[in-house]
Structure formats: structure tokens, C-alpha cells
């Protein structure tokens, strides 16, 4: 357990997308654990409505696609609580459709939030963490960040980006005393698959009916019936931050564990099958 700092707060958390879903639940879990929380979202009033008011909570307006707003929010966080110990880059949404069905404007909108937004907030927070030579950056990826599948190809590509960014940050920040972890939830019961969050590609191409089309139908069935309990995910974040040696990757949910095992087995088998060609391209010694 971390030392309780002079202000009485165990740590100061900065969470994006805290108006609902996983972000709001992580905020609640962190508050219940004796932390101060800077809960940010596109609509600050929605955060107050969801999380209430307390001295430990600073609700702030932050659309992660707005870099200037990200800097202002971090400045307000440091002015209020003196530090940011934990950054949770949680804000994000999905785009459901085959790669070819996904329109340029939707793809760009999703990258603006899931990738460029995460980078905006990360660049705003890291100077304060580097100055203290401590901190923990938690980037919410997905099972889709480890393996892509039909119907969620472009969404998965944003989370592959998050995985690559986090893996490099893990190497760059470790010598500076800062942890970086990428979290890979499976299907968790939030608004993620709901029309209030999920963007469904409007252009349907019949040839993809058995692949992307099947996933479109499954998503309707699964909406608000997902196996993952987001409250337990939130509790896991508190456990993660308390760990003396936090992992680079944290898979969450038995569906993610199964997907990772299947992908690892596939990669091992395919790499072995093509090893001779793979090993044939170096200059002769
Ligand atoms: P929800 O749809 O319930 O919540 C998404 C949150 O992200 C909302 O608070 C939303 O704010 C916020 N958000 C979206 N765009 C922006 C933006 N530009 N700036 C700031 N906030 C934004 O989904 P989840 O809670 O499930 O999703 C949270 C994270 O978890 C996402 O990154 C998602 O990709 C990831 N994830 C979720 C899984 C699941 O099954 N639930 C599985 C794997 C990963 P607003 O209220 O304003 O719309």
C-alpha cells in the first residue's frame, strides 16, 4: 500500500471518460480506496450527476481530442491536489463494420479519440510525473488490442496503436520511476455496444454478411449482456496500482484469456510453419 501523503489522499488519479461506464466505476473505486480523483469528461455536469460532490473529487470538462483543454485540465489537477500519481486513459469508443465498410470520417473520428486523444492527455500529464520520478500510466486497450477479428478491424487497429504506444512507454518511463500498463478488457457490461456509444458503419456490403454481418447481429444480442462485470474491472485497477511490480499488460476477463491463448498458439504454429522462408532473407555471413 502506498504511503498516505500529507494531504490525506493515498494517490491522485486522473481519469478520462469518467462520465459513465468503466471510467465512472474506476473513479468510484479509487474514491472508496481513499484517493483523490480528477474525473474528466466531455460534460462536467454529467460527472457531478454520476459521482456526486466531495473534497476528494475534481470534476473537469475534457474532450480528449482537444489538446489545449487537456493541458488546462492537468494544470487544474496539479493546482488542486499538487500531483497526478495515476493517469487512466479510458475515453474511447468502438466502430463496428468490416474494414471496407468503415468510412474515412468515422475512422478518423475514432482515431482522434482512441489514439490521438490518449496521446494528448499523456503528453499533458507526463511532465508532472517525470518531475516527481513516480507515477503510473494505465491505458485502456481491449482484447481487440491483442488480436483483431472480423467486424472490429479498425477499432482493433486503434487499440493495437495503444498497445504499441504503451509498450514503448513502458521501456522509456521505467528508468524514470514511472510504470505503464496496458489493460485488455474482454466484453464488459457498459454502454460500449449501445447506440449511445458504438458507431455502426452505415454502409453494409452483402459479401461480409457471414463475417462482419454476423458480428453486427451478435453485438445487438450482447448489448448489456456482456460477461464482464465492470465493477470488478474497476476494483482490479485499484489492485493494479497497489502492486509493487505492475505488469506491462493486464488481460481482464476469461474471454480475453481464451483469445490471447488462441492467438499465441496461432502465431507459434504459423511462425514455425514459415520459419525456413522467414530465416532466408539475411545477407550471407
Ligand atoms: P462507455 O461507452 O460506457 O463509456 C465511454 C466513455 O468514453 C464515456 O464516458 C464517453 O463520454 C467517453 N468518451 C468518448 N469519447 C470521448 C472524448 N472524445 N473525450 C472524452 N471522453 C470521451 O464504454 P466503456 O466504459 O466500456 O469504455 C471505456 C473504455 O474501455 C474505452 O476505451 C473502450 O474502448 C474500452 N473497452 C471497453 C470494453 C467493453 O466491453 N465495455 C471492452 C474493451 C475495451 P460521453 O459520456 O461524453 O459519451
Short mmCIF file of C-alpha atoms and ligand atoms in Angstrom, two decimals:
data_model
loop_
_atom_site.label_atom_id
_atom_site.label_comp_id
_atom_site.label_asym_id
_atom_site.label_seq_id
_atom_site.Cartn_x
_atom_site.Cartn_y
_atom_site.Cartn_z
CA UNK A 1 0.00 0.00 0.00
CA UNK A 2 1.24 3.49 -0.83
CA UNK A 3 2.05 5.94 1.93
CA UNK A 4 -0.79 8.26 2.75
CA UNK A 5 0.54 11.63 1.62
CA UNK A 6 0.33 14.72 3.83
CA UNK A 7 -2.96 15.78 2.27
CA UNK A 8 -4.51 12.50 3.43
CA UNK A 9 -5.03 11.12 -0.06
CA UNK A 10 -3.37 7.84 -0.92
CA UNK A 11 -2.86 8.85 -4.54
CA UNK A 12 -4.22 11.34 -7.06
CA UNK A 13 -5.92 9.73 -10.06
CA UNK A 14 -6.68 11.49 -13.36
CA UNK A 15 -9.31 9.60 -15.35
CA UNK A 16 -10.64 10.34 -18.84
CA UNK A 17 -14.15 9.43 -19.96
CA UNK A 18 -15.38 9.32 -16.35
CA UNK A 19 -18.98 10.32 -17.10
CA UNK A 20 -20.19 6.71 -17.35
CA UNK A 21 -19.13 3.11 -17.89
CA UNK A 22 -15.71 1.88 -16.88
CA UNK A 23 -14.31 5.38 -16.26
CA UNK A 24 -17.04 6.32 -13.76
CA UNK A 25 -16.66 2.99 -11.94
CA UNK A 26 -12.87 3.37 -11.70
CA UNK A 27 -13.44 6.85 -10.26
CA UNK A 28 -15.82 5.43 -7.65
CA UNK A 29 -13.45 2.60 -6.73
CA UNK A 30 -10.50 4.98 -6.41
CA UNK A 31 -12.51 7.39 -4.22
CA UNK A 32 -13.66 4.50 -1.99
CA UNK A 33 -9.99 3.47 -1.64
CA UNK A 34 -9.01 6.85 -0.16
CA UNK A 35 -7.67 8.51 -3.27
CA UNK A 36 -8.32 11.92 -4.76
CA UNK A 37 -9.83 11.72 -8.24
CA UNK A 38 -9.76 14.16 -11.10
CA UNK A 39 -12.70 12.84 -13.10
CA UNK A 40 -12.82 14.26 -16.59
CA UNK A 41 -15.35 14.03 -19.39
CA UNK A 42 -16.90 15.89 -22.27
CA UNK A 43 -19.69 17.04 -19.99
CA UNK A 44 -18.54 18.01 -16.47
CA UNK A 45 -22.16 18.26 -15.23
CA UNK A 46 -22.72 14.59 -16.15
CA UNK A 47 -19.75 13.68 -13.95
CA UNK A 48 -21.15 15.51 -10.93
CA UNK A 49 -24.52 13.88 -11.57
CA UNK A 50 -22.87 10.45 -11.70
CA UNK A 51 -20.24 10.78 -8.94
CA UNK A 52 -21.66 13.48 -6.64
CA UNK A 53 -19.52 16.11 -4.93
CA UNK A 54 -16.71 15.75 -2.40
CA UNK A 55 -13.40 17.34 -1.44
CA UNK A 56 -11.63 14.33 -2.95
CA UNK A 57 -13.26 14.79 -6.35
CA UNK A 58 -12.40 17.35 -9.00
CA UNK A 59 -14.78 17.07 -11.97
CA UNK A 60 -13.43 18.71 -15.11
CA UNK A 61 -14.56 19.18 -18.68
CA UNK A 62 -12.22 17.38 -21.04
CA UNK A 63 -12.80 16.22 -24.57
CA UNK A 64 -9.58 14.29 -25.13
CA UNK A 65 -9.43 15.40 -28.76
CA UNK A 66 -8.72 18.95 -27.52
CA UNK A 67 -5.04 19.16 -26.58
CA UNK A 68 -5.28 22.67 -25.09
CA UNK A 69 -8.14 21.52 -22.85
CA UNK A 70 -6.04 18.52 -21.76
CA UNK A 71 -3.20 20.82 -20.67
CA UNK A 72 -5.64 23.09 -18.82
CA UNK A 73 -7.21 20.11 -17.04
CA UNK A 74 -3.84 18.76 -15.90
CA UNK A 75 -2.85 22.24 -14.69
CA UNK A 76 -6.08 22.42 -12.65
CA UNK A 77 -5.42 18.94 -11.25
CA UNK A 78 -1.91 19.86 -10.10
CA UNK A 79 -3.11 23.21 -8.68
CA UNK A 80 -5.81 21.42 -6.68
CA UNK A 81 -4.04 18.28 -5.49
CA UNK A 82 -0.35 19.06 -6.08
CA UNK A 83 0.34 15.99 -8.22
CA UNK A 84 -1.00 13.30 -10.52
CA UNK A 85 0.04 9.80 -9.46
CA UNK A 86 -2.16 7.69 -11.74
CA UNK A 87 -3.38 8.51 -15.24
CA UNK A 88 -6.15 6.31 -16.61
CA UNK A 89 -6.58 6.86 -20.35
CA UNK A 90 -10.05 5.35 -20.59
CA UNK A 91 -12.05 7.55 -23.01
CA UNK A 92 -12.84 5.67 -26.19
CA UNK A 93 -15.47 4.10 -28.37
CA UNK A 94 -15.90 1.38 -30.97
CA UNK A 95 -16.69 1.32 -34.67
CA UNK A 96 -18.45 -1.84 -35.86
CA UNK A 97 -18.13 -2.78 -39.51
CA UNK A 98 -15.84 -4.60 -41.92
CA UNK A 99 -12.69 -2.67 -42.76
CA UNK A 100 -14.06 -1.85 -46.23
CA UNK A 101 -17.42 -0.79 -44.75
CA UNK A 102 -15.75 1.75 -42.43
CA UNK A 103 -15.96 5.30 -43.79
CA UNK A 104 -12.96 7.64 -43.67
CA UNK A 105 -14.70 10.25 -41.49
CA UNK A 106 -15.71 7.62 -38.89
CA UNK A 107 -12.27 6.05 -38.86
CA UNK A 108 -10.64 9.44 -38.35
CA UNK A 109 -13.10 10.37 -35.58
CA UNK A 110 -12.29 7.17 -33.73
CA UNK A 111 -8.52 7.62 -34.12
CA UNK A 112 -8.92 11.22 -32.87
CA UNK A 113 -10.32 9.91 -29.59
CA UNK A 114 -8.81 6.45 -29.08
CA UNK A 115 -5.26 7.24 -30.23
CA UNK A 116 -4.56 10.97 -30.70
CA UNK A 117 -6.71 11.85 -27.68
CA UNK A 118 -4.82 9.38 -25.49
CA UNK A 119 -1.56 10.92 -26.71
CA UNK A 120 -2.83 14.47 -25.99
CA UNK A 121 -3.61 13.60 -22.37
CA UNK A 122 -0.44 11.56 -21.91
CA UNK A 123 1.78 14.42 -23.14
CA UNK A 124 -0.05 16.78 -20.78
CA UNK A 125 0.39 14.55 -17.69
CA UNK A 126 3.90 13.14 -18.10
CA UNK A 127 5.89 16.31 -17.25
CA UNK A 128 4.35 16.30 -13.74
CA UNK A 129 5.12 12.59 -13.28
CA UNK A 130 8.67 12.95 -14.59
CA UNK A 131 9.30 15.84 -12.20
CA UNK A 132 8.40 13.54 -9.28
CA UNK A 133 10.08 10.46 -10.78
CA UNK A 134 6.96 8.46 -9.97
CA UNK A 135 3.56 7.63 -11.39
CA UNK A 136 1.56 5.01 -13.24
CA UNK A 137 0.02 5.41 -16.69
CA UNK A 138 -2.81 2.95 -17.34
CA UNK A 139 -4.01 2.80 -20.93
CA UNK A 140 -7.31 1.02 -21.51
CA UNK A 141 -6.90 -1.09 -24.62
CA UNK A 142 -9.06 -4.15 -25.36
CA UNK A 143 -8.91 -7.83 -26.17
CA UNK A 144 -9.02 -6.29 -29.66
CA UNK A 145 -5.67 -4.67 -28.95
CA UNK A 146 -4.10 -8.13 -28.78
CA UNK A 147 -5.96 -9.81 -31.61
CA UNK A 148 -8.19 -8.31 -34.28
CA UNK A 149 -11.33 -10.03 -35.52
CA UNK A 150 -13.96 -9.56 -38.23
CA UNK A 151 -16.24 -6.56 -37.67
CA UNK A 152 -13.92 -4.73 -35.31
CA UNK A 153 -10.84 -4.37 -37.53
CA UNK A 154 -10.44 -0.60 -37.48
CA UNK A 155 -11.40 -0.36 -33.80
CA UNK A 156 -8.82 -3.06 -33.06
CA UNK A 157 -6.23 -1.08 -35.00
CA UNK A 158 -6.71 1.88 -32.63
CA UNK A 159 -6.14 -0.46 -29.70
CA UNK A 160 -3.11 -2.07 -31.41
CA UNK A 161 -1.79 1.51 -31.53
CA UNK A 162 -2.47 1.88 -27.81
CA UNK A 163 -0.58 -1.38 -27.16
CA UNK A 164 2.44 -0.22 -29.19
CA UNK A 165 2.48 3.18 -27.52
CA UNK A 166 2.26 1.62 -24.06
CA UNK A 167 4.93 -0.98 -24.75
CA UNK A 168 7.36 1.76 -25.77
CA UNK A 169 6.33 3.99 -22.84
CA UNK A 170 6.96 1.07 -20.50
CA UNK A 171 10.58 0.99 -21.73
CA UNK A 172 11.01 4.78 -21.78
CA UNK A 173 9.41 5.52 -18.41
CA UNK A 174 10.74 2.65 -16.30
CA UNK A 175 14.17 4.32 -15.86
CA UNK A 176 12.30 7.46 -14.71
CA UNK A 177 10.38 5.59 -11.97
CA UNK A 178 7.05 5.63 -13.84
CA UNK A 179 5.01 2.49 -14.60
CA UNK A 180 3.00 1.96 -17.79
CA UNK A 181 0.36 -0.74 -18.11
CA UNK A 182 -1.98 -1.56 -20.98
CA UNK A 183 -5.27 -3.11 -19.84
CA UNK A 184 -7.09 -5.53 -22.15
CA UNK A 185 -10.73 -5.98 -21.15
CA UNK A 186 -12.90 -8.52 -22.93
CA UNK A 187 -16.62 -7.79 -23.29
CA UNK A 188 -17.76 -5.80 -20.22
CA UNK A 189 -21.32 -4.73 -19.44
CA UNK A 190 -21.34 -0.99 -20.17
CA UNK A 191 -22.77 1.20 -22.94
CA UNK A 192 -19.86 0.16 -25.19
CA UNK A 193 -22.12 -1.86 -27.56
CA UNK A 194 -25.06 0.55 -27.20
CA UNK A 195 -26.12 3.05 -29.84
CA UNK A 196 -25.25 5.77 -27.30
CA UNK A 197 -21.56 4.82 -27.73
CA UNK A 198 -20.95 2.35 -30.55
CA UNK A 199 -20.68 3.69 -34.08
CA UNK A 200 -22.07 1.13 -36.53
CA UNK A 201 -20.83 1.60 -40.09
CA UNK A 202 -23.91 2.60 -42.11
CA UNK A 203 -22.63 1.11 -45.39
CA UNK A 204 -23.39 -2.60 -45.35
CA UNK A 205 -21.75 -4.75 -48.04
CA UNK A 206 -23.53 -8.09 -48.58
CA UNK A 207 -20.31 -10.02 -49.16
CA UNK A 208 -19.41 -9.51 -45.49
CA UNK A 209 -22.67 -10.89 -44.14
CA UNK A 210 -21.09 -14.04 -42.69
CA UNK A 211 -18.19 -12.20 -41.05
CA UNK A 212 -18.80 -8.55 -40.14
CA UNK A 213 -22.58 -9.02 -40.56
CA UNK A 214 -22.60 -11.85 -38.00
CA UNK A 215 -20.72 -9.64 -35.54
CA UNK A 216 -23.27 -6.83 -36.08
CA UNK A 217 -26.05 -9.27 -35.10
CA UNK A 218 -24.08 -10.64 -32.14
CA UNK A 219 -23.43 -7.13 -30.84
CA UNK A 220 -27.18 -6.44 -30.63
CA UNK A 221 -27.66 -9.65 -28.61
CA UNK A 222 -24.69 -8.93 -26.35
CA UNK A 223 -25.54 -5.28 -25.62
CA UNK A 224 -25.86 -5.01 -21.82
CA UNK A 225 -25.47 -8.81 -21.54
CA UNK A 226 -21.66 -8.96 -21.71
CA UNK A 227 -19.93 -11.43 -19.36
CA UNK A 228 -17.51 -8.92 -17.81
CA UNK A 229 -18.50 -7.08 -14.61
CA UNK A 230 -17.18 -3.51 -14.94
CA UNK A 231 -17.28 -3.00 -11.16
CA UNK A 232 -14.77 -5.86 -10.79
CA UNK A 233 -12.67 -4.29 -13.55
CA UNK A 234 -12.63 -1.06 -11.53
CA UNK A 235 -11.59 -2.94 -8.38
CA UNK A 236 -8.81 -4.61 -10.40
CA UNK A 237 -7.43 -1.15 -11.27
CA UNK A 238 -7.04 -0.35 -7.57
CA UNK A 239 -5.23 -3.68 -7.07
CA UNK A 240 -3.03 -2.98 -10.11
CA UNK A 241 -1.92 0.42 -8.82
CA UNK A 242 -1.03 -1.06 -5.42
CA UNK A 243 1.21 -3.75 -6.97
CA UNK A 244 4.95 -3.19 -6.35
CA UNK A 245 5.78 -4.56 -9.82
CA UNK A 246 2.82 -3.86 -12.10
CA UNK A 247 2.71 -5.70 -15.43
CA UNK A 248 3.10 -4.19 -18.90
CA UNK A 249 -0.11 -5.99 -20.00
CA UNK A 250 -3.12 -6.90 -17.89
CA UNK A 251 -5.76 -9.09 -19.53
CA UNK A 252 -9.21 -8.89 -17.92
CA UNK A 253 -11.96 -11.46 -18.40
CA UNK A 254 -11.94 -15.15 -19.27
CA UNK A 255 -12.89 -14.24 -22.86
CA UNK A 256 -9.67 -12.24 -23.18
CA UNK A 257 -7.62 -15.06 -21.64
CA UNK A 258 -9.04 -17.51 -24.22
CA UNK A 259 -8.43 -15.07 -27.10
CA UNK A 260 -4.81 -14.49 -26.04
CA UNK A 261 -4.16 -18.24 -25.77
CA UNK A 262 -5.67 -18.83 -29.22
CA UNK A 263 -3.66 -16.02 -30.80
CA UNK A 264 -0.40 -17.14 -29.16
CA UNK A 265 -0.97 -20.71 -30.38
CA UNK A 266 -1.76 -19.46 -33.90
CA UNK A 267 1.34 -17.25 -34.06
CA UNK A 268 3.57 -20.05 -32.74
CA UNK A 269 2.21 -22.54 -35.27
CA UNK A 270 2.35 -20.13 -38.23
CA UNK A 271 5.84 -18.84 -37.38
CA UNK A 272 7.07 -22.43 -37.19
CA UNK A 273 5.41 -23.37 -40.50
CA UNK A 274 7.07 -20.45 -42.35
CA UNK A 275 10.36 -20.45 -40.43
CA UNK A 276 12.55 -21.51 -43.38
CA UNK A 277 11.37 -18.62 -45.58
CA UNK A 278 11.49 -16.19 -42.63
CA UNK A 279 15.11 -17.14 -41.92
CA UNK A 280 16.20 -16.93 -45.55
CA UNK A 281 16.40 -13.15 -46.03
CA UNK A 282 19.61 -12.08 -44.19
CA UNK A 283 22.80 -11.25 -46.14
CA UNK A 284 25.06 -14.28 -46.31
CA UNK A 285 27.58 -14.03 -43.44
P1 LIG B 1 -18.93 3.59 -22.45
O1 LIG B 1 -19.47 3.82 -23.82
O2 LIG B 1 -19.86 3.18 -21.37
O3 LIG B 1 -18.10 4.86 -21.98
C1 LIG B 1 -17.23 5.53 -22.86
C2 LIG B 1 -16.71 6.76 -22.17
O4 LIG B 1 -15.76 7.40 -23.05
C3 LIG B 1 -17.81 7.76 -21.88
O5 LIG B 1 -17.55 8.36 -20.63
C4 LIG B 1 -17.65 8.78 -23.01
O6 LIG B 1 -18.09 10.08 -22.68
C5 LIG B 1 -16.13 8.77 -23.12
N1 LIG B 1 -15.66 9.43 -24.33
C6 LIG B 1 -15.88 9.09 -25.62
N2 LIG B 1 -15.28 9.96 -26.44
C7 LIG B 1 -14.68 10.90 -25.66
C8 LIG B 1 -13.89 12.05 -25.89
N3 LIG B 1 -13.62 12.47 -27.13
N4 LIG B 1 -13.41 12.74 -24.83
C9 LIG B 1 -13.68 12.35 -23.58
N5 LIG B 1 -14.44 11.28 -23.28
C10 LIG B 1 -14.91 10.55 -24.31
O7 LIG B 1 -17.82 2.45 -22.69
P2 LIG B 1 -16.81 1.74 -21.70
O8 LIG B 1 -16.85 2.36 -20.36
O9 LIG B 1 -16.99 0.31 -21.83
O10 LIG B 1 -15.44 2.11 -22.44
C11 LIG B 1 -14.32 2.63 -21.77
C12 LIG B 1 -13.05 2.17 -22.45
O11 LIG B 1 -12.97 0.75 -22.38
C13 LIG B 1 -12.97 2.52 -23.95
O12 LIG B 1 -11.65 2.93 -24.25
C14 LIG B 1 -13.28 1.19 -24.63
O13 LIG B 1 -12.68 1.10 -25.91
C15 LIG B 1 -12.65 0.21 -23.65
N6 LIG B 1 -13.15 -1.15 -23.73
C16 LIG B 1 -14.44 -1.46 -23.37
C17 LIG B 1 -14.88 -2.75 -23.47
C18 LIG B 1 -16.26 -3.16 -23.09
O14 LIG B 1 -16.66 -4.27 -23.45
N7 LIG B 1 -17.02 -2.36 -22.37
C19 LIG B 1 -14.01 -3.82 -23.98
C20 LIG B 1 -12.68 -3.40 -24.28
C21 LIG B 1 -12.28 -2.12 -24.16
P3 LIG B 1 -19.58 10.60 -23.02
O15 LIG B 1 -20.43 10.20 -21.85
O16 LIG B 1 -19.40 12.08 -23.16
O17 LIG B 1 -20.02 9.94 -24.30
#
